[in-house]
Coordinates of C-alpha atoms in Angstrom, one line a residue:
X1 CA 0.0 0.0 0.0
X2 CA 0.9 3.4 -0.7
X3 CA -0.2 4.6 2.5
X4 CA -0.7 3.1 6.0
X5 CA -3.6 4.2 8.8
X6 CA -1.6 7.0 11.2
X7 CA 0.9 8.1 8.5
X8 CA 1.3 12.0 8.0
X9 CA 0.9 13.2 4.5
X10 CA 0.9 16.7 2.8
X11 CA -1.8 16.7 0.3
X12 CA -2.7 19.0 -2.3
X13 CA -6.4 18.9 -2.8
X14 CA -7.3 18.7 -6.3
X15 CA -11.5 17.5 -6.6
X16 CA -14.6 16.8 -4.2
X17 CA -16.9 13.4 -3.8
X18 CA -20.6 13.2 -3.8
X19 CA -20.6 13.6 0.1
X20 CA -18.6 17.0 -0.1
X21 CA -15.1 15.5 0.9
X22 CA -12.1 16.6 -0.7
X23 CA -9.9 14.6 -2.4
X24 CA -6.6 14.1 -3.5
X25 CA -3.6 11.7 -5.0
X26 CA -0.9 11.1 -3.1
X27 CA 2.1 9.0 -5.3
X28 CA -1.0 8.4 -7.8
X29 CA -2.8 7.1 -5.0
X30 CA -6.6 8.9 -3.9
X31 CA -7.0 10.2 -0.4
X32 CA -10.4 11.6 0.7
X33 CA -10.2 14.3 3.3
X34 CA -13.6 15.8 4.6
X35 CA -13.5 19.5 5.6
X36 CA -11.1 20.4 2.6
X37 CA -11.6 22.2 -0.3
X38 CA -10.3 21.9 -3.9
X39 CA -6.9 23.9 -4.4
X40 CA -6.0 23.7 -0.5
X41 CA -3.3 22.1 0.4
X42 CA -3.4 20.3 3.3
X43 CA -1.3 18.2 6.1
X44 CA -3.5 15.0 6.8
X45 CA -3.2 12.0 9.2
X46 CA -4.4 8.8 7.7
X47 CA -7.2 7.4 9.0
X48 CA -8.5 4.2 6.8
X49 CA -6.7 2.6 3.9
X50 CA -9.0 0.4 1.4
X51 CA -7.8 -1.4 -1.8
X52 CA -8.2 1.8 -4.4
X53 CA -8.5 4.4 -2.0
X54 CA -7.7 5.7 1.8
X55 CA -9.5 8.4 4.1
X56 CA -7.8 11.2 6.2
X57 CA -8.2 13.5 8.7
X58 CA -7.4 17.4 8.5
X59 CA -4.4 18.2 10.7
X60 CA -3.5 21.4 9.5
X61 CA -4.1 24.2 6.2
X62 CA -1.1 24.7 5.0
X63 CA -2.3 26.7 2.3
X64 CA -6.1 27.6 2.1
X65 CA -9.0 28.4 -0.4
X66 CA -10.0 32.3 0.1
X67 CA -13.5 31.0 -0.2
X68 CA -12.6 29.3 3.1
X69 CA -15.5 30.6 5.7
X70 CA -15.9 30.0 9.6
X71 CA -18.5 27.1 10.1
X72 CA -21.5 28.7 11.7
X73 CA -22.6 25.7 14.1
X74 CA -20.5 24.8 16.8
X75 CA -20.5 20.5 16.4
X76 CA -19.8 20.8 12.4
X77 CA -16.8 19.5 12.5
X78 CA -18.6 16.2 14.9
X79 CA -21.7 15.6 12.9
X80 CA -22.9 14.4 9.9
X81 CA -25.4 16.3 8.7
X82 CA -23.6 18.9 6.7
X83 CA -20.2 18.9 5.0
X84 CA -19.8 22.5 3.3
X85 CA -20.5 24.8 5.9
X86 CA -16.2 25.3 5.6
X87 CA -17.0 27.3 2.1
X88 CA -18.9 30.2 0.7
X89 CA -22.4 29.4 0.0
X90 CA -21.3 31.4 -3.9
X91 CA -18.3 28.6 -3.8
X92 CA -20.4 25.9 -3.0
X93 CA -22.5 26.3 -6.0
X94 CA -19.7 26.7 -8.2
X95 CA -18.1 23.2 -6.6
X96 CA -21.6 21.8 -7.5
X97 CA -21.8 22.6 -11.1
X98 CA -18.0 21.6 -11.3
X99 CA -19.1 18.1 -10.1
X100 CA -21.7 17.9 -12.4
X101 CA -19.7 18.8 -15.1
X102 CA -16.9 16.2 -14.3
X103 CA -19.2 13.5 -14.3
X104 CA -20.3 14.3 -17.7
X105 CA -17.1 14.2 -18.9
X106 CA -15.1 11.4 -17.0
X107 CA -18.2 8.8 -16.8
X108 CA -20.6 9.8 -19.5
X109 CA -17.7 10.6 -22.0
X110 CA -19.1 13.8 -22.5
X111 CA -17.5 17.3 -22.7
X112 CA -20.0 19.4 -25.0
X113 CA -23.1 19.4 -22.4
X114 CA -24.6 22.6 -21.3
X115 CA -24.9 22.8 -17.5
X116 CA -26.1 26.1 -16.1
X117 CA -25.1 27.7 -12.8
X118 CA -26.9 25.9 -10.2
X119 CA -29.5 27.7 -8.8
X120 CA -29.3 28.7 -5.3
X121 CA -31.1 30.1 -2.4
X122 CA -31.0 33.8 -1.1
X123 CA -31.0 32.5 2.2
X124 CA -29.7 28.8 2.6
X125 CA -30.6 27.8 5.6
X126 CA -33.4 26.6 8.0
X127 CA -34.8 25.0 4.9
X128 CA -35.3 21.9 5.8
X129 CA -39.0 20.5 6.6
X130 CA -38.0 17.2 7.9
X131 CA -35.8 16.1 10.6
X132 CA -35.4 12.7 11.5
X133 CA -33.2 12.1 14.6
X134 CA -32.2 9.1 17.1
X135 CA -32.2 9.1 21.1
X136 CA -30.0 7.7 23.1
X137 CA -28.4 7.2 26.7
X138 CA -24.7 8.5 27.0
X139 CA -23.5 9.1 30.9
X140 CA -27.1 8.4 32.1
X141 CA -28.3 11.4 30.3
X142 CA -31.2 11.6 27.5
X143 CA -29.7 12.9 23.7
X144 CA -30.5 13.1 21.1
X145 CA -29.1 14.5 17.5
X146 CA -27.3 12.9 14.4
X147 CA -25.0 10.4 13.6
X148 CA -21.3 11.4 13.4
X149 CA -19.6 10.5 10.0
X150 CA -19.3 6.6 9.6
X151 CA -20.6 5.6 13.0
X152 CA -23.6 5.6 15.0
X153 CA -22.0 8.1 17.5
X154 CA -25.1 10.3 18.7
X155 CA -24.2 14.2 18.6
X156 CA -26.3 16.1 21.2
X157 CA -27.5 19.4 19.8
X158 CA -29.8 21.6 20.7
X159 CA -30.1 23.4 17.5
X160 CA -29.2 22.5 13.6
X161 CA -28.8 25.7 11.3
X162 CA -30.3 23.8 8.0
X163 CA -33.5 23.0 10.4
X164 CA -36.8 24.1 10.3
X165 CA -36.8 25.7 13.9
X166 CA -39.8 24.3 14.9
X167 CA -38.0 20.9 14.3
X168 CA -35.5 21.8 16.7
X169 CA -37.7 23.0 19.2
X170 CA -39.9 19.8 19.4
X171 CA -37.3 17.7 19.1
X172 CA -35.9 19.7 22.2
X173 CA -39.0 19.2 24.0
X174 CA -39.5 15.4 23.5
X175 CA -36.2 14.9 24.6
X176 CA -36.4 17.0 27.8
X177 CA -40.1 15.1 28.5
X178 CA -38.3 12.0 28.1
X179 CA -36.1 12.9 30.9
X180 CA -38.5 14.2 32.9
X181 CA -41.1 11.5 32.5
X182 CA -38.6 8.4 32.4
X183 CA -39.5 7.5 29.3
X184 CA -36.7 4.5 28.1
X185 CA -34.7 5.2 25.3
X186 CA -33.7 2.8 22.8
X187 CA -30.5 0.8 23.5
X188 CA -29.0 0.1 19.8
X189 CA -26.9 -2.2 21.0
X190 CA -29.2 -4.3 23.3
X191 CA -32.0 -3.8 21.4
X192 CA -33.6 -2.5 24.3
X193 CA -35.5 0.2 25.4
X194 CA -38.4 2.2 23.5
X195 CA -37.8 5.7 21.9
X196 CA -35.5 5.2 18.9
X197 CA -36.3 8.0 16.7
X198 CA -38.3 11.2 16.5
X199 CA -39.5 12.0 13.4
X200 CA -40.6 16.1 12.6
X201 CA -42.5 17.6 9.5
X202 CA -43.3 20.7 8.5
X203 CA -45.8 22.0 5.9
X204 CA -43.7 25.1 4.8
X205 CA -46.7 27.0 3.1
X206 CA -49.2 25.5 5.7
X207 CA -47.7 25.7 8.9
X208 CA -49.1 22.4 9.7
X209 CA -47.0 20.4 12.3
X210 CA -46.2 16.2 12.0
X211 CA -44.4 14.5 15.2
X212 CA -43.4 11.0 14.9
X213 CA -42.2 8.8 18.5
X214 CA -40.6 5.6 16.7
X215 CA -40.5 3.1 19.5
X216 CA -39.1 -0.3 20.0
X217 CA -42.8 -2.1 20.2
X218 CA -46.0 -1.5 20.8
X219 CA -45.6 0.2 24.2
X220 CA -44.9 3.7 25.1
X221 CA -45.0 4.3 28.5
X222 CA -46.8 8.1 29.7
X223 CA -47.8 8.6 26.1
X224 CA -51.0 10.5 27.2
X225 CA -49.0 12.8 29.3
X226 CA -46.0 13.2 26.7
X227 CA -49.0 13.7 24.0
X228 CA -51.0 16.2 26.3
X229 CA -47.8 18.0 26.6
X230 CA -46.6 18.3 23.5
X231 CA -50.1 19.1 22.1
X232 CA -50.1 22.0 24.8
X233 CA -46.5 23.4 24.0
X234 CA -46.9 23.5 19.6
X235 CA -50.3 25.4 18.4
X236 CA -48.9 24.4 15.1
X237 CA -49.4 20.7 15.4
X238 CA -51.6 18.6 13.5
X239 CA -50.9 15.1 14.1
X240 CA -48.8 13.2 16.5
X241 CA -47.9 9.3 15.4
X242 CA -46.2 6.8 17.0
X243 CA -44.6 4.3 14.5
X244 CA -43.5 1.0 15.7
X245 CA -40.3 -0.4 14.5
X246 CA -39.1 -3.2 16.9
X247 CA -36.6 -4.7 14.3
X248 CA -32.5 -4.7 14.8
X249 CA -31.8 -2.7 11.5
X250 CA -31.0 0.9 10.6
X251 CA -34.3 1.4 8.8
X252 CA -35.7 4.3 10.9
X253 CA -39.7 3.9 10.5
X254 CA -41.4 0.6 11.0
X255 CA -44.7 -0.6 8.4
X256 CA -46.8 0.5 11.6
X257 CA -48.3 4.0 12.9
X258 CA -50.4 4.7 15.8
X259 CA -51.9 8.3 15.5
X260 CA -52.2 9.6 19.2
X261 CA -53.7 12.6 18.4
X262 CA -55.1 15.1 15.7
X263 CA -55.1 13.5 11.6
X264 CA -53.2 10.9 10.6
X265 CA -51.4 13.3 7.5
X266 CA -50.1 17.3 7.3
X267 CA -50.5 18.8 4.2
X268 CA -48.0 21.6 2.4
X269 CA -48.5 23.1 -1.3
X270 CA -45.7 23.2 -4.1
X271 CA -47.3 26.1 -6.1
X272 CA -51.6 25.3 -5.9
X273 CA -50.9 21.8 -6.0
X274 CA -51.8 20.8 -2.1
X275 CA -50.2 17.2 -1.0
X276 CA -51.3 15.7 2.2
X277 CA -47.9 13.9 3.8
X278 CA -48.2 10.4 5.8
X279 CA -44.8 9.3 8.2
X280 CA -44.1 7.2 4.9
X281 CA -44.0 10.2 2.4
X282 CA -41.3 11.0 0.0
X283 CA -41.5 14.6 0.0
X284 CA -38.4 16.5 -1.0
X285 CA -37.5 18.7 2.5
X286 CA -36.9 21.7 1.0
X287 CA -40.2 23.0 -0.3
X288 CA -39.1 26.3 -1.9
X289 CA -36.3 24.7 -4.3
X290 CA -38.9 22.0 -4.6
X291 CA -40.7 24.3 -6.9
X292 CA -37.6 26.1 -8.4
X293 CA -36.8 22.5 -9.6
X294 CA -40.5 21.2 -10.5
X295 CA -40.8 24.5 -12.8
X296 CA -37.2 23.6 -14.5
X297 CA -39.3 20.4 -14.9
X298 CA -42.1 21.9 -16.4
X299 CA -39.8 24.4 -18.8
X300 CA -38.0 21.5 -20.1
X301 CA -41.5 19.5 -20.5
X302 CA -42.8 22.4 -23.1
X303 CA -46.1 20.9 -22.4
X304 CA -49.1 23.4 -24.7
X305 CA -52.2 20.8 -23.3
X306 CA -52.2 18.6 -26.0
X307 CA -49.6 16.2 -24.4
X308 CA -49.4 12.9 -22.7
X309 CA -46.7 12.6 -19.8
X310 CA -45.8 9.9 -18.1
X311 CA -44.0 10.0 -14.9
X312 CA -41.5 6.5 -14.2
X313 CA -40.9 7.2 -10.4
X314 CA -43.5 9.4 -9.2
X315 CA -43.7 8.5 -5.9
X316 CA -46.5 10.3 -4.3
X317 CA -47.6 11.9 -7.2
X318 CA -45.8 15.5 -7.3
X319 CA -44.6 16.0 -9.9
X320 CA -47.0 14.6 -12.1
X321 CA -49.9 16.2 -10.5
X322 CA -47.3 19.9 -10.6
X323 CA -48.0 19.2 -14.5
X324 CA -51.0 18.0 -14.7
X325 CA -52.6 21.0 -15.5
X326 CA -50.3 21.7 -18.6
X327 CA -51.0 18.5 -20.2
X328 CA -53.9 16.3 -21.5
X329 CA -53.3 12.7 -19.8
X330 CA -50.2 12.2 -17.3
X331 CA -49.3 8.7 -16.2
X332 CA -47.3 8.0 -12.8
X333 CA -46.2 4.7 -11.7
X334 CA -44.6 3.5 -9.0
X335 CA -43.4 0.4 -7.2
X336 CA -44.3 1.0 -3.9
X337 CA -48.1 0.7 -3.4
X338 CA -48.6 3.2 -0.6
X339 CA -46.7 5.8 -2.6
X340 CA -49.3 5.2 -5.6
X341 CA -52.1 5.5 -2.5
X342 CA -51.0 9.0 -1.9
X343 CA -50.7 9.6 -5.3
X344 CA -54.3 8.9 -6.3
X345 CA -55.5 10.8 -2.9
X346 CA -53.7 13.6 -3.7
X347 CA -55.0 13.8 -6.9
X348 CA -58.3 13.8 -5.9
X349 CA -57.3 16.0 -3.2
X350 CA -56.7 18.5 -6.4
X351 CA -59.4 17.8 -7.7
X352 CA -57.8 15.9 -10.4
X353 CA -59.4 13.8 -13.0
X354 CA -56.7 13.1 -16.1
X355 CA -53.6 11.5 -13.7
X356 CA -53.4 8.1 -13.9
X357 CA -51.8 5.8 -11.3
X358 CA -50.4 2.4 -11.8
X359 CA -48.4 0.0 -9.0
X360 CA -45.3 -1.5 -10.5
X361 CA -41.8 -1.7 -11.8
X362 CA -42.0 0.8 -14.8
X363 CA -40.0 -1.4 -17.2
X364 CA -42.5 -3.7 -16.7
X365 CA -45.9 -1.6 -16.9
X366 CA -45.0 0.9 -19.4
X367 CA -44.6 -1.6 -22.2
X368 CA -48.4 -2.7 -21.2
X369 CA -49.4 0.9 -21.4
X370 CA -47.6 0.9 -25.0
X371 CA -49.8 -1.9 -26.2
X372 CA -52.3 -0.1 -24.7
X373 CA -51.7 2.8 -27.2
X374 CA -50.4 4.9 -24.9
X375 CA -47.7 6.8 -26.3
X376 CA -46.2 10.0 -24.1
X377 CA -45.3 13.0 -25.8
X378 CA -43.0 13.4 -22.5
X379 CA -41.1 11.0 -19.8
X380 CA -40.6 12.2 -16.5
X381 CA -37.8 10.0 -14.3
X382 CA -36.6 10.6 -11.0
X383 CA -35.1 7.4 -9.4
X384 CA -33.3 7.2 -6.5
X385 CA -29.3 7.7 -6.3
X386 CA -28.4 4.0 -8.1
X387 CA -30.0 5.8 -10.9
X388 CA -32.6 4.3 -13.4
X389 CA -32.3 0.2 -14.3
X390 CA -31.2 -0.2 -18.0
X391 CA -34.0 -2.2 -19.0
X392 CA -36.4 0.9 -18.3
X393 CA -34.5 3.3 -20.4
X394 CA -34.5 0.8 -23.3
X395 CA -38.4 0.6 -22.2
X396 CA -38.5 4.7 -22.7
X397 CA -37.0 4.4 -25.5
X398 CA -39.1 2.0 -27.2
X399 CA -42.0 4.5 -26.1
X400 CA -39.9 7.3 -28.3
X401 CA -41.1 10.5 -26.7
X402 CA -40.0 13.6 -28.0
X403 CA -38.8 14.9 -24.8
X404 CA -37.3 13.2 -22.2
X405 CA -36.7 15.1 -18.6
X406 CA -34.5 13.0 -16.2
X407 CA -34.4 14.8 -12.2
X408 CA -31.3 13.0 -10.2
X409 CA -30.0 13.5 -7.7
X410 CA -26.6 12.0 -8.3
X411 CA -24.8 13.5 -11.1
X412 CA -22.8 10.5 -11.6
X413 CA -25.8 8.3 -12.1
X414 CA -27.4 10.6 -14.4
X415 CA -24.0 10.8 -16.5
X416 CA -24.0 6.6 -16.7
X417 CA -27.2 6.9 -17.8
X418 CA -27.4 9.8 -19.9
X419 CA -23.9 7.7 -22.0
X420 CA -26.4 4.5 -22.6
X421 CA -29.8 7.2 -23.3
X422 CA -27.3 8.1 -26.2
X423 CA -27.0 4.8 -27.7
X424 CA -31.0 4.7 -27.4
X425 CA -30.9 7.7 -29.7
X426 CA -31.4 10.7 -27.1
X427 CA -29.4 13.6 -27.2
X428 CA -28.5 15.6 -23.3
X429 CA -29.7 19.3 -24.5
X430 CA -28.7 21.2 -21.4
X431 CA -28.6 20.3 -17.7
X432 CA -30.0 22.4 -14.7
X433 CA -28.3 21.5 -11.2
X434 CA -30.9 23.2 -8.4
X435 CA -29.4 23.5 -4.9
X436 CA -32.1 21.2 -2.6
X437 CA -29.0 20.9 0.1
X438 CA -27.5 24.0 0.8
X439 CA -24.2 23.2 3.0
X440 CA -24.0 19.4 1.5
X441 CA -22.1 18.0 -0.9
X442 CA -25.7 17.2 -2.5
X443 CA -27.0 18.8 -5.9
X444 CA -30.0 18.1 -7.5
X445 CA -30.0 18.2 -11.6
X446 CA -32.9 18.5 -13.9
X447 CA -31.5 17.4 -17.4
X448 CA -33.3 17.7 -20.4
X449 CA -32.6 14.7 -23.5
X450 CA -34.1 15.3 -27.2
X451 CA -34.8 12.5 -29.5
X452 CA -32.6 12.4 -32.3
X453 CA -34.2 11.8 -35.9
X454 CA -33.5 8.6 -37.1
X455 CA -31.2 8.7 -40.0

């Protein structure tokens, strides 16, 4: 090996992973080191060596990036919730765009592709609607807060800068009720115990109020006076859950929920389309991009009425019901049948009568809809990070529609997938990055592929 665990380097910082970690090569060989930025160039300590790569920690700057910024929160450098808080919120975007563009070039063999400046927030923090964070015991003492990188090491905080603050504050509260009411908390590695998670939402535009007690079982000892006082301390709430989850696994919500008080769902709005939001509900946390992205969607789409759309992932329905409006029939399946539950609800929620929802793998339901003559004008996609199975884009492409908008967010997905959509005879026209995770290493893209005439 080139390196070994405890060796000091010095390291010139030359790119940045998917998580926000810089990295370098040392004697050819690539060293990730979190809390660094490209062009620094930095004394490190080894910390883990692996077959093609090893990780470090930062010892010292020996010669820093002037978009270098004090961290605002005092446990950044502990947790793992944010990795970019070290740079300028106008460097992090350009880092982000940079990424974008390098996966283009060095995965999807492609150079020539216009990306656009990502677009940003005026003010990138608090955005986020949803917190989801585990309790624990340390030194008899109730905390609760997240992981720290690579390990289940709770960090108490009392407050997170990218948080909703009314996800701090009831987070705060349950954990100081806890205490007082003995509540036990959840032993990870005894499996014992009963709070394990609390679970926030937030309807940005509504103001409505979701708390979710993840517990080890069926049993929650003083729930009607932890309930009572958490309905007395947060006007704002609307329904309190408990979800049961008594496995051994890092999955954070079990398949059950209690409600112990109010509606079993909150509801928010991306533009006039109003969503109502289980426990279960993919909704993306920050509702403001949310819409900066979904009208990129809807730009790229070109939609006049006359179209049919159909959307591969769509979850709980949003972004087919965003568009709905602009097109004649829109399609959404997904493989999750409570997701396509939602989806149907919240179309009738809207008032909706031209979405159509189907349960299934797409590459398996879209060539039915096909035979069915249904044949989109549009494709929406927006998988998760792996990105979208082959066998569907050869299924999209089959479908031939004129326009085909792909949402990721993982740039390097997208680029694999973008390289084969070429072989299928679609063309990347431009790409929009959208900044959903202001002080991550996360971006969002929106790119737009053309069908190419056959020749």
């Amino acid at each position: 090996m080139v390196v070994q665990p405890g060796q000091l380097i010095e390291l010139e910082v030359t790119g940045q992973a998917h998580d926000g970690a810089g990295v370098g090569k040392y004697e050819g060989f690539a060293v990730f080191v979190p809390l660094t930025v490209p062009g620094e160039t930095v004394r490190v300590r080894i910390e883990s060596v692996k077959k093609n790569y090893a990780r470090g920690k930062l010892l010292e700057l020996v010669q820093a990036h002037p978009d270098r910024t004090e961290p605002i929160c005092p446990v950044y450098e502990a947790c793992g919730g944010c990795q970019s808080q070290h740079l300028s919120y106008e460097a992090q975007l350009k880092h982000k765009r940079q990424q974008v563009a390098d996966h283009f070039k060095r995965i999807g063999g492609m150079d020539d592709v216009l990306i656009h400046p990502v677009l940003g927030m005026s003010d990138p923090w608090r955005y986020r609607n949803k917190a989801q964070v585990p309790f624990g015991r340390r030194q008899g003492k109730v905390v609760a807060g997240f992981y720290a990188p690579g390990s289940h090491d709770i960090i108490d905080m009392e407050s997170c800068v990218i948080q909703h603050e009314l996800n701090d504050a009831a987070i705060s509260l349950v954990r100081a009720q806890a205490e007082e009411l003995g509540i036990p908390i959840y032993n990870e590695q005894k499996h014992t115990g009963v709070l394990r998670h609390v679970m926030v939402r937030i309807g940005s535009n509504t103001g409505e109020m979701m708390i979710v007690l993840v517990t080890n079982g069926e049993s929650l000892p003083k729930r009607k006076e932890l309930a009572k006082r958490l309905v007395a301390a947060f006007p704002q709430l609307t329904s309190l859950v408990q979800n049961i989850n008594s496995k051994r696994t890092n999955v954070i919500l079990g398949p059950k929920n209690k409600r112990l008080w109010g509606k079993e769902v909150i509801h928010d709005t991306i533009g006039d389309v109003k969503f109502a939001i289980s426990p279960h509900s993919f909704y993306q946390v920050n509702t403001s991009q949310t819409k900066v992205l979904y009208d990129q969607v809807l730009r790229y789409a070109a939609l006049t009425g006359n179209e049919t759309v159909i959307d591969a992932y769509c979850g709980i329905g949003t972004i087919a019901l965003y568009l709905a409006k602009h097109a004649k029939r829109v399609y959404g399946v997904e493989i999750v049948p409570e997701a396509i539950r939602d989806a149907k609800a919240n179309a009738r929620l809207n008032g909706i009568t031209h979405a159509h929802f189907a349960v299934g793998a797409a590459e398996q339901v879209m060539p039915k809809w096909l035979e069915e003559g249904i044949k989109p004008d549009v494709v929406i996609v927006d998988p998760p990070r792996k990105g979208c199975d082959p066998v569907l884009l050869k299924t999209v492409a089959d479908m031939r529609p004129e326009r085909l908008v792909y949402v990721s967010c993982n740039s390097a997905t997208l680029a694999r997938d973008a390289k084969l959509l070429l072989e299928l005879g679609y063309r990347v026209q431009e790409v929009q990055p959208v900044d959903m995770f202001p002080q991550t290493g996360h971006v969002e893209c929106c790119a737009l592929l053309v069908r190419e005439p056959r020749s």
